[in-house]
Amino acid sequence: MKLDKYTLIAELENFLTKYKVPMKNGFYAVPSEKLIREFPEQILPHPNHNKAKNPAKTLICNFSNEEILYTSLKEIDERIGIWAEFMGIAGFDFSARKGDDEKNQDLYLYLNKMLDAYVAFHGVRVFPNFRTGGKTTSMNILNLYPPHSWFVAGTLGCANGHIFENEVLLKQKLLFTRPAGLAIYGILRDEYKTILDESAIQYRVYRDFQSASRKDSWNRRLNETIPASKISASMPL
């Protein structure tokens, strides 16, 4: 499914401008009272939101494949009604793909922040995404939020071949924002764990839903036992 990002951006701009949603540093901003400042008990992607143990303490994330993200856009108003029953959502996570130039990276980031502002306008709380963009936006995107805000980062799909660059970027982000808390969805590499531990910033790692489901399924199979009646029936007299 292709995303007509230019048409979508134009529609969102018209709506947010009409209702006078404020801008900061060239981006539409989420009001501070709509920002989440505590750790969730659980993080789930939207298609699996019904697995939540406690919706009021469950964060719905957008760290998903493109098809799921596009479906969210097509059904955005319907999903806002669902997300309102939860703790809130992780900031949108559309990103440039291989071959996209610097301008496109910043455009996707602009779209993400517009979507965050749109759902916040409709009453859904937002956990800011720690993603930054290209050189145009750089760290300035993180200036959208008050000092010592809380952020969420998704590690799914992160390139394994850019460990050093990602280490440098993580250090820069931490120095720039001094976050009060960092929620991490996915696997936390040892290299990044060391940086977070040395920073003395409180963080929490949440296993992604697919990995957690596979682990739970495996554990259930390991714990399955043959009923005693069947054992007795199979024993020789």
PDB file of C-alpha atoms in Angstrom:
ATOM      1  CA  MET A   1       0.000   0.000   0.000  1.00  0.00           C
ATOM      2  CA  LYS A   2       1.458   3.367  -1.048  1.00  0.00           C
ATOM      3  CA  LEU A   3       1.204   6.393   1.205  1.00  0.00           C
ATOM      4  CA  ASP A   4       0.199   9.634  -0.497  1.00  0.00           C
ATOM      5  CA  LYS A   5       2.036  11.621   2.123  1.00  0.00           C
ATOM      6  CA  TYR A   6       1.620  14.975   0.389  1.00  0.00           C
ATOM      7  CA  THR A   7      -2.169  14.751   0.306  1.00  0.00           C
ATOM      8  CA  LEU A   8      -2.269  13.524   3.903  1.00  0.00           C
ATOM      9  CA  ILE A   9       0.011  16.316   5.082  1.00  0.00           C
ATOM     10  CA  ALA A  10      -2.146  18.915   3.321  1.00  0.00           C
ATOM     11  CA  GLU A  11      -5.310  17.559   4.988  1.00  0.00           C
ATOM     12  CA  LEU A  12      -3.697  17.483   8.423  1.00  0.00           C
ATOM     13  CA  GLU A  13      -2.274  20.982   8.002  1.00  0.00           C
ATOM     14  CA  ASN A  14      -5.718  22.320   7.095  1.00  0.00           C
ATOM     15  CA  PHE A  15      -7.291  20.703  10.148  1.00  0.00           C
ATOM     16  CA  LEU A  16      -4.602  21.718  12.643  1.00  0.00           C
ATOM     17  CA  THR A  17      -4.478  25.262  11.289  1.00  0.00           C
ATOM     18  CA  LYS A  18      -8.268  25.581  11.428  1.00  0.00           C
ATOM     19  CA  TYR A  19      -8.293  24.639  15.104  1.00  0.00           C
ATOM     20  CA  LYS A  20      -5.243  26.776  15.889  1.00  0.00           C
ATOM     21  CA  VAL A  21      -3.049  23.940  17.154  1.00  0.00           C
ATOM     22  CA  PRO A  22       0.215  25.691  18.155  1.00  0.00           C
ATOM     23  CA  MET A  23       3.523  25.188  16.385  1.00  0.00           C
ATOM     24  CA  LYS A  24       7.066  25.177  17.744  1.00  0.00           C
ATOM     25  CA  ASN A  25      10.269  25.118  15.684  1.00  0.00           C
ATOM     26  CA  GLY A  26       8.178  24.556  12.571  1.00  0.00           C
ATOM     27  CA  PHE A  27       6.300  21.527  13.924  1.00  0.00           C
ATOM     28  CA  TYR A  28       2.831  21.125  15.396  1.00  0.00           C
ATOM     29  CA  ALA A  29       3.227  20.509  19.103  1.00  0.00           C
ATOM     30  CA  VAL A  30       1.460  18.244  21.567  1.00  0.00           C
ATOM     31  CA  PRO A  31       0.304  20.201  24.662  1.00  0.00           C
ATOM     32  CA  SER A  32       2.397  19.377  27.726  1.00  0.00           C
ATOM     33  CA  GLU A  33      -0.668  18.116  29.600  1.00  0.00           C
ATOM     34  CA  LYS A  34      -1.111  15.466  26.900  1.00  0.00           C
ATOM     35  CA  LEU A  35       2.447  14.115  27.254  1.00  0.00           C
ATOM     36  CA  ILE A  36       2.924  10.876  29.195  1.00  0.00           C
ATOM     37  CA  ARG A  37       5.437  11.079  32.033  1.00  0.00           C
ATOM     38  CA  GLU A  38       5.442   7.610  33.537  1.00  0.00           C
ATOM     39  CA  PHE A  39       6.350   4.080  32.509  1.00  0.00           C
ATOM     40  CA  PRO A  40       3.567   1.890  31.129  1.00  0.00           C
ATOM     41  CA  GLU A  41       3.072  -1.612  32.451  1.00  0.00           C
ATOM     42  CA  GLN A  42       2.819  -2.969  28.927  1.00  0.00           C
ATOM     43  CA  ILE A  43       3.479  -1.815  25.347  1.00  0.00           C
ATOM     44  CA  LEU A  44       1.430  -3.354  22.549  1.00  0.00           C
ATOM     45  CA  PRO A  45       1.009  -2.685  18.810  1.00  0.00           C
ATOM     46  CA  HIS A  46      -2.544  -1.739  17.834  1.00  0.00           C
ATOM     47  CA  PRO A  47      -3.675  -5.017  16.230  1.00  0.00           C
ATOM     48  CA  ASN A  48      -2.968  -6.721  19.554  1.00  0.00           C
ATOM     49  CA  HIS A  49      -4.377  -4.064  21.864  1.00  0.00           C
ATOM     50  CA  ASN A  50      -7.006  -6.541  23.042  1.00  0.00           C
ATOM     51  CA  LYS A  51      -4.212  -8.478  24.768  1.00  0.00           C
ATOM     52  CA  ALA A  52      -3.764  -5.673  27.283  1.00  0.00           C
ATOM     53  CA  LYS A  53      -3.876  -6.781  30.904  1.00  0.00           C
ATOM     54  CA  ASN A  54      -4.659  -3.271  32.121  1.00  0.00           C
ATOM     55  CA  PRO A  55      -5.613  -0.833  29.314  1.00  0.00           C
ATOM     56  CA  ALA A  56      -5.220   2.205  31.582  1.00  0.00           C
ATOM     57  CA  LYS A  57      -1.551   1.289  32.022  1.00  0.00           C
ATOM     58  CA  THR A  58      -0.921   0.003  28.483  1.00  0.00           C
ATOM     59  CA  LEU A  59       0.799   2.082  25.813  1.00  0.00           C
ATOM     60  CA  ILE A  60      -0.239   1.442  22.216  1.00  0.00           C
ATOM     61  CA  CYS A  61       2.778   1.687  19.933  1.00  0.00           C
ATOM     62  CA  ASN A  62       3.303   2.425  16.271  1.00  0.00           C
ATOM     63  CA  PHE A  63       6.523   0.453  15.893  1.00  0.00           C
ATOM     64  CA  SER A  64       4.980  -1.733  13.210  1.00  0.00           C
ATOM     65  CA  ASN A  65       5.425  -2.668   9.585  1.00  0.00           C
ATOM     66  CA  GLU A  66       4.209  -0.278   6.920  1.00  0.00           C
ATOM     67  CA  GLU A  67       0.981  -2.123   6.175  1.00  0.00           C
ATOM     68  CA  ILE A  68      -0.153  -1.816   9.796  1.00  0.00           C
ATOM     69  CA  LEU A  69       0.835   1.853   9.904  1.00  0.00           C
ATOM     70  CA  TYR A  70      -1.065   2.588   6.692  1.00  0.00           C
ATOM     71  CA  THR A  71      -4.132   0.838   8.071  1.00  0.00           C
ATOM     72  CA  SER A  72      -3.896   3.065  11.137  1.00  0.00           C
ATOM     73  CA  LEU A  73      -3.997   6.093   8.861  1.00  0.00           C
ATOM     74  CA  LYS A  74      -7.013   4.863   6.906  1.00  0.00           C
ATOM     75  CA  GLU A  75      -8.885   4.216  10.163  1.00  0.00           C
ATOM     76  CA  ILE A  76      -7.344   6.998  12.233  1.00  0.00           C
ATOM     77  CA  ASP A  77     -10.572   8.439  13.660  1.00  0.00           C
ATOM     78  CA  GLU A  78     -11.929   5.005  14.535  1.00  0.00           C
ATOM     79  CA  ARG A  79      -8.661   4.073  16.215  1.00  0.00           C
ATOM     80  CA  ILE A  80      -8.548   7.294  18.193  1.00  0.00           C
ATOM     81  CA  GLY A  81     -11.768   6.134  19.844  1.00  0.00           C
ATOM     82  CA  ILE A  82     -10.035   2.900  20.844  1.00  0.00           C
ATOM     83  CA  TRP A  83      -6.775   4.518  21.944  1.00  0.00           C
ATOM     84  CA  ALA A  84      -8.712   6.865  24.242  1.00  0.00           C
ATOM     85  CA  GLU A  85      -9.422   3.820  26.441  1.00  0.00           C
ATOM     86  CA  PHE A  86      -5.693   3.195  26.928  1.00  0.00           C
ATOM     87  CA  MET A  87      -2.833   5.013  28.609  1.00  0.00           C
ATOM     88  CA  GLY A  88      -2.030   6.621  25.253  1.00  0.00           C
ATOM     89  CA  ILE A  89       0.099   6.006  22.187  1.00  0.00           C
ATOM     90  CA  ALA A  90       3.792   6.031  21.363  1.00  0.00           C
ATOM     91  CA  GLY A  91       4.574   8.821  18.915  1.00  0.00           C
ATOM     92  CA  PHE A  92       4.062   7.861  15.265  1.00  0.00           C
ATOM     93  CA  ASP A  93       7.008   6.198  13.582  1.00  0.00           C
ATOM     94  CA  PHE A  94       6.831   6.581   9.820  1.00  0.00           C
ATOM     95  CA  SER A  95      10.378   6.760   8.501  1.00  0.00           C
ATOM     96  CA  ALA A  96      12.282   7.153   5.281  1.00  0.00           C
ATOM     97  CA  ARG A  97      13.237   3.982   3.461  1.00  0.00           C
ATOM     98  CA  LYS A  98      16.456   3.008   1.723  1.00  0.00           C
ATOM     99  CA  GLY A  99      17.080   5.408  -1.126  1.00  0.00           C
ATOM    100  CA  ASP A 100      15.096   8.288   0.362  1.00  0.00           C
ATOM    101  CA  ASP A 101      16.997  11.541   0.466  1.00  0.00           C
ATOM    102  CA  GLU A 102      17.486  13.855   3.425  1.00  0.00           C
ATOM    103  CA  LYS A 103      14.420  15.899   2.512  1.00  0.00           C
ATOM    104  CA  ASN A 104      12.162  12.850   2.634  1.00  0.00           C
ATOM    105  CA  GLN A 105      13.467  11.861   6.069  1.00  0.00           C
ATOM    106  CA  ASP A 106      12.463  15.252   7.424  1.00  0.00           C
ATOM    107  CA  LEU A 107       9.107  15.069   5.662  1.00  0.00           C
ATOM    108  CA  TYR A 108       8.249  11.782   7.371  1.00  0.00           C
ATOM    109  CA  LEU A 109       9.234  13.287  10.702  1.00  0.00           C
ATOM    110  CA  TYR A 110       6.986  16.283  10.014  1.00  0.00           C
ATOM    111  CA  LEU A 111       4.138  13.859   9.245  1.00  0.00           C
ATOM    112  CA  ASN A 112       4.746  11.959  12.494  1.00  0.00           C
ATOM    113  CA  LYS A 113       4.519  15.120  14.580  1.00  0.00           C
ATOM    114  CA  MET A 114       1.356  16.221  12.796  1.00  0.00           C
ATOM    115  CA  LEU A 115      -0.266  12.864  13.542  1.00  0.00           C
ATOM    116  CA  ASP A 116       0.813  13.112  17.197  1.00  0.00           C
ATOM    117  CA  ALA A 117      -0.756  16.568  17.429  1.00  0.00           C
ATOM    118  CA  TYR A 118      -3.917  15.342  15.690  1.00  0.00           C
ATOM    119  CA  VAL A 119      -4.544  12.461  18.098  1.00  0.00           C
ATOM    120  CA  ALA A 120      -3.662  14.654  21.101  1.00  0.00           C
ATOM    121  CA  PHE A 121      -6.216  17.229  19.910  1.00  0.00           C
ATOM    122  CA  HIS A 122      -8.791  14.424  20.074  1.00  0.00           C
ATOM    123  CA  GLY A 123      -7.902  13.582  23.665  1.00  0.00           C
ATOM    124  CA  VAL A 124      -5.315  10.801  23.334  1.00  0.00           C
ATOM    125  CA  ARG A 125      -2.128  11.158  25.380  1.00  0.00           C
ATOM    126  CA  VAL A 126       1.225  10.813  23.606  1.00  0.00           C
ATOM    127  CA  PHE A 127       4.538   9.281  24.694  1.00  0.00           C
ATOM    128  CA  PRO A 128       7.078  11.223  22.571  1.00  0.00           C
ATOM    129  CA  ASN A 129       9.099   9.227  20.064  1.00  0.00           C
ATOM    130  CA  PHE A 130      12.899   9.489  20.463  1.00  0.00           C
ATOM    131  CA  ARG A 131      13.387   9.341  16.676  1.00  0.00           C
ATOM    132  CA  THR A 132      15.201  12.224  15.011  1.00  0.00           C
ATOM    133  CA  GLY A 133      15.404  13.011  11.296  1.00  0.00           C
ATOM    134  CA  GLY A 134      17.871  14.303   8.770  1.00  0.00           C
ATOM    135  CA  LYS A 135      20.242  17.245   9.023  1.00  0.00           C
ATOM    136  CA  THR A 136      17.450  19.792   8.576  1.00  0.00           C
ATOM    137  CA  THR A 137      15.683  18.827  11.768  1.00  0.00           C
ATOM    138  CA  SER A 138      18.550  17.105  13.565  1.00  0.00           C
ATOM    139  CA  MET A 139      18.140  17.384  17.340  1.00  0.00           C
ATOM    140  CA  ASN A 140      15.799  20.369  17.014  1.00  0.00           C
ATOM    141  CA  ILE A 141      12.835  18.023  16.827  1.00  0.00           C
ATOM    142  CA  LEU A 142      13.429  17.073  20.459  1.00  0.00           C
ATOM    143  CA  ASN A 143      13.055  20.746  21.405  1.00  0.00           C
ATOM    144  CA  LEU A 144       9.335  20.306  20.845  1.00  0.00           C
ATOM    145  CA  TYR A 145       9.066  18.869  24.332  1.00  0.00           C
ATOM    146  CA  PRO A 146       9.631  20.394  27.788  1.00  0.00           C
ATOM    147  CA  PRO A 147      12.974  19.762  29.518  1.00  0.00           C
ATOM    148  CA  HIS A 148      13.359  16.309  31.053  1.00  0.00           C
ATOM    149  CA  SER A 149      10.442  14.820  29.137  1.00  0.00           C
ATOM    150  CA  TRP A 150       9.916  11.084  28.832  1.00  0.00           C
ATOM    151  CA  PHE A 151      10.582   9.325  25.528  1.00  0.00           C
ATOM    152  CA  VAL A 152       9.948   5.975  23.884  1.00  0.00           C
ATOM    153  CA  ALA A 153      12.305   4.326  21.393  1.00  0.00           C
ATOM    154  CA  GLY A 154      11.707   1.324  19.150  1.00  0.00           C
ATOM    155  CA  THR A 155      14.666  -0.885  18.260  1.00  0.00           C
ATOM    156  CA  LEU A 156      12.889  -3.153  15.746  1.00  0.00           C
ATOM    157  CA  GLY A 157      14.503  -2.965  12.351  1.00  0.00           C
ATOM    158  CA  CYS A 158      17.510  -0.970  13.557  1.00  0.00           C
ATOM    159  CA  ALA A 159      20.490  -1.547  11.270  1.00  0.00           C
ATOM    160  CA  ASN A 160      23.065  -3.896  12.744  1.00  0.00           C
ATOM    161  CA  GLY A 161      25.785  -2.442  10.548  1.00  0.00           C
ATOM    162  CA  HIS A 162      25.702   1.055  12.079  1.00  0.00           C
ATOM    163  CA  ILE A 163      26.448   0.318  15.723  1.00  0.00           C
ATOM    164  CA  PHE A 164      29.070   3.041  16.189  1.00  0.00           C
ATOM    165  CA  GLU A 165      26.943   5.716  14.492  1.00  0.00           C
ATOM    166  CA  ASN A 166      23.953   4.725  16.624  1.00  0.00           C
ATOM    167  CA  GLU A 167      26.059   4.840  19.790  1.00  0.00           C
ATOM    168  CA  VAL A 168      27.157   8.392  18.990  1.00  0.00           C
ATOM    169  CA  LEU A 169      23.576   9.407  18.162  1.00  0.00           C
ATOM    170  CA  LEU A 170      22.232   7.917  21.397  1.00  0.00           C
ATOM    171  CA  LYS A 171      24.816   9.804  23.452  1.00  0.00           C
ATOM    172  CA  GLN A 172      23.923  13.045  21.658  1.00  0.00           C
ATOM    173  CA  LYS A 173      20.211  12.550  22.259  1.00  0.00           C
ATOM    174  CA  LEU A 174      20.721  11.830  25.953  1.00  0.00           C
ATOM    175  CA  LEU A 175      22.913  14.904  26.413  1.00  0.00           C
ATOM    176  CA  PHE A 176      20.497  17.074  24.468  1.00  0.00           C
ATOM    177  CA  THR A 177      17.289  16.009  26.223  1.00  0.00           C
ATOM    178  CA  ARG A 178      18.328  14.667  29.628  1.00  0.00           C
ATOM    179  CA  PRO A 179      15.130  12.586  29.627  1.00  0.00           C
ATOM    180  CA  ALA A 180      13.416  11.791  32.903  1.00  0.00           C
ATOM    181  CA  GLY A 181      12.607   8.335  31.568  1.00  0.00           C
ATOM    182  CA  LEU A 182      13.190   6.226  28.458  1.00  0.00           C
ATOM    183  CA  ALA A 183      10.959   3.307  27.453  1.00  0.00           C
ATOM    184  CA  ILE A 184      12.536   0.903  24.957  1.00  0.00           C
ATOM    185  CA  TYR A 185      10.419  -1.404  22.803  1.00  0.00           C
ATOM    186  CA  GLY A 186      12.411  -4.331  21.443  1.00  0.00           C
ATOM    187  CA  ILE A 187      15.885  -5.692  22.095  1.00  0.00           C
ATOM    188  CA  LEU A 188      18.451  -3.491  23.826  1.00  0.00           C
ATOM    189  CA  ARG A 189      21.954  -4.230  22.568  1.00  0.00           C
ATOM    190  CA  ASP A 190      24.728  -4.443  25.153  1.00  0.00           C
ATOM    191  CA  GLU A 191      26.496  -1.452  23.598  1.00  0.00           C
ATOM    192  CA  TYR A 192      23.446   0.762  24.124  1.00  0.00           C
ATOM    193  CA  LYS A 193      22.727  -0.685  27.561  1.00  0.00           C
ATOM    194  CA  THR A 194      26.201   0.361  28.700  1.00  0.00           C
ATOM    195  CA  ILE A 195      25.582   3.928  27.536  1.00  0.00           C
ATOM    196  CA  LEU A 196      22.220   4.095  29.319  1.00  0.00           C
ATOM    197  CA  ASP A 197      23.640   2.624  32.524  1.00  0.00           C
ATOM    198  CA  GLU A 198      26.480   5.155  32.528  1.00  0.00           C
ATOM    199  CA  SER A 199      24.046   8.013  31.923  1.00  0.00           C
ATOM    200  CA  ALA A 200      22.145   7.219  35.137  1.00  0.00           C
ATOM    201  CA  ILE A 201      18.858   7.798  33.290  1.00  0.00           C
ATOM    202  CA  GLN A 202      16.015   5.549  34.343  1.00  0.00           C
ATOM    203  CA  TYR A 203      14.896   3.288  31.527  1.00  0.00           C
ATOM    204  CA  ARG A 204      12.798   0.189  31.032  1.00  0.00           C
ATOM    205  CA  VAL A 205      12.930  -2.408  28.252  1.00  0.00           C
ATOM    206  CA  TYR A 206       9.756  -4.011  26.880  1.00  0.00           C
ATOM    207  CA  ARG A 207       9.969  -7.154  24.778  1.00  0.00           C
ATOM    208  CA  ASP A 208       8.244  -6.648  21.444  1.00  0.00           C
ATOM    209  CA  PHE A 209       4.889  -8.402  21.111  1.00  0.00           C
ATOM    210  CA  GLN A 210       5.915 -10.934  18.468  1.00  0.00           C
ATOM    211  CA  SER A 211       8.984 -12.099  20.405  1.00  0.00           C
ATOM    212  CA  ALA A 212       7.051 -12.242  23.666  1.00  0.00           C
ATOM    213  CA  SER A 213       4.257 -14.251  22.024  1.00  0.00           C
ATOM    214  CA  ARG A 214       6.713 -16.779  20.579  1.00  0.00           C
ATOM    215  CA  LYS A 215       8.389 -17.160  23.968  1.00  0.00           C
ATOM    216  CA  ASP A 216       5.053 -17.620  25.764  1.00  0.00           C
ATOM    217  CA  SER A 217       3.937 -20.174  23.189  1.00  0.00           C
ATOM    218  CA  TRP A 218       7.190 -22.113  23.582  1.00  0.00           C
ATOM    219  CA  ASN A 219       6.913 -22.064  27.368  1.00  0.00           C
ATOM    220  CA  ARG A 220       3.353 -23.349  27.211  1.00  0.00           C
ATOM    221  CA  ARG A 221       4.443 -26.267  25.048  1.00  0.00           C
ATOM    222  CA  LEU A 222       7.247 -27.077  27.471  1.00  0.00           C
ATOM    223  CA  ASN A 223       4.854 -27.003  30.399  1.00  0.00           C
ATOM    224  CA  GLU A 224       2.217 -29.190  28.809  1.00  0.00           C
ATOM    225  CA  THR A 225       1.784 -32.531  30.613  1.00  0.00           C
ATOM    226  CA  ILE A 226       0.029 -35.716  29.635  1.00  0.00           C
ATOM    227  CA  PRO A 227      -3.119 -36.225  31.761  1.00  0.00           C
ATOM    228  CA  ALA A 228      -2.632 -38.806  34.531  1.00  0.00           C
ATOM    229  CA  SER A 229      -5.485 -40.935  33.146  1.00  0.00           C
ATOM    230  CA  LYS A 230      -3.614 -41.332  29.874  1.00  0.00           C
ATOM    231  CA  ILE A 231      -0.382 -42.185  31.674  1.00  0.00           C
ATOM    232  CA  SER A 232      -2.146 -44.894  33.697  1.00  0.00           C
ATOM    233  CA  ALA A 233      -3.842 -46.331  30.635  1.00  0.00           C
ATOM    234  CA  SER A 234      -0.542 -46.598  28.810  1.00  0.00           C
ATOM    235  CA  MET A 235       1.336 -48.358  31.626  1.00  0.00           C
ATOM    236  CA  PRO A 236       1.706 -52.151  31.268  1.00  0.00           C
ATOM    237  CA  LEU A 237       0.034 -54.289  33.937  1.00  0.00           C
TER     238      LEU A 237
END
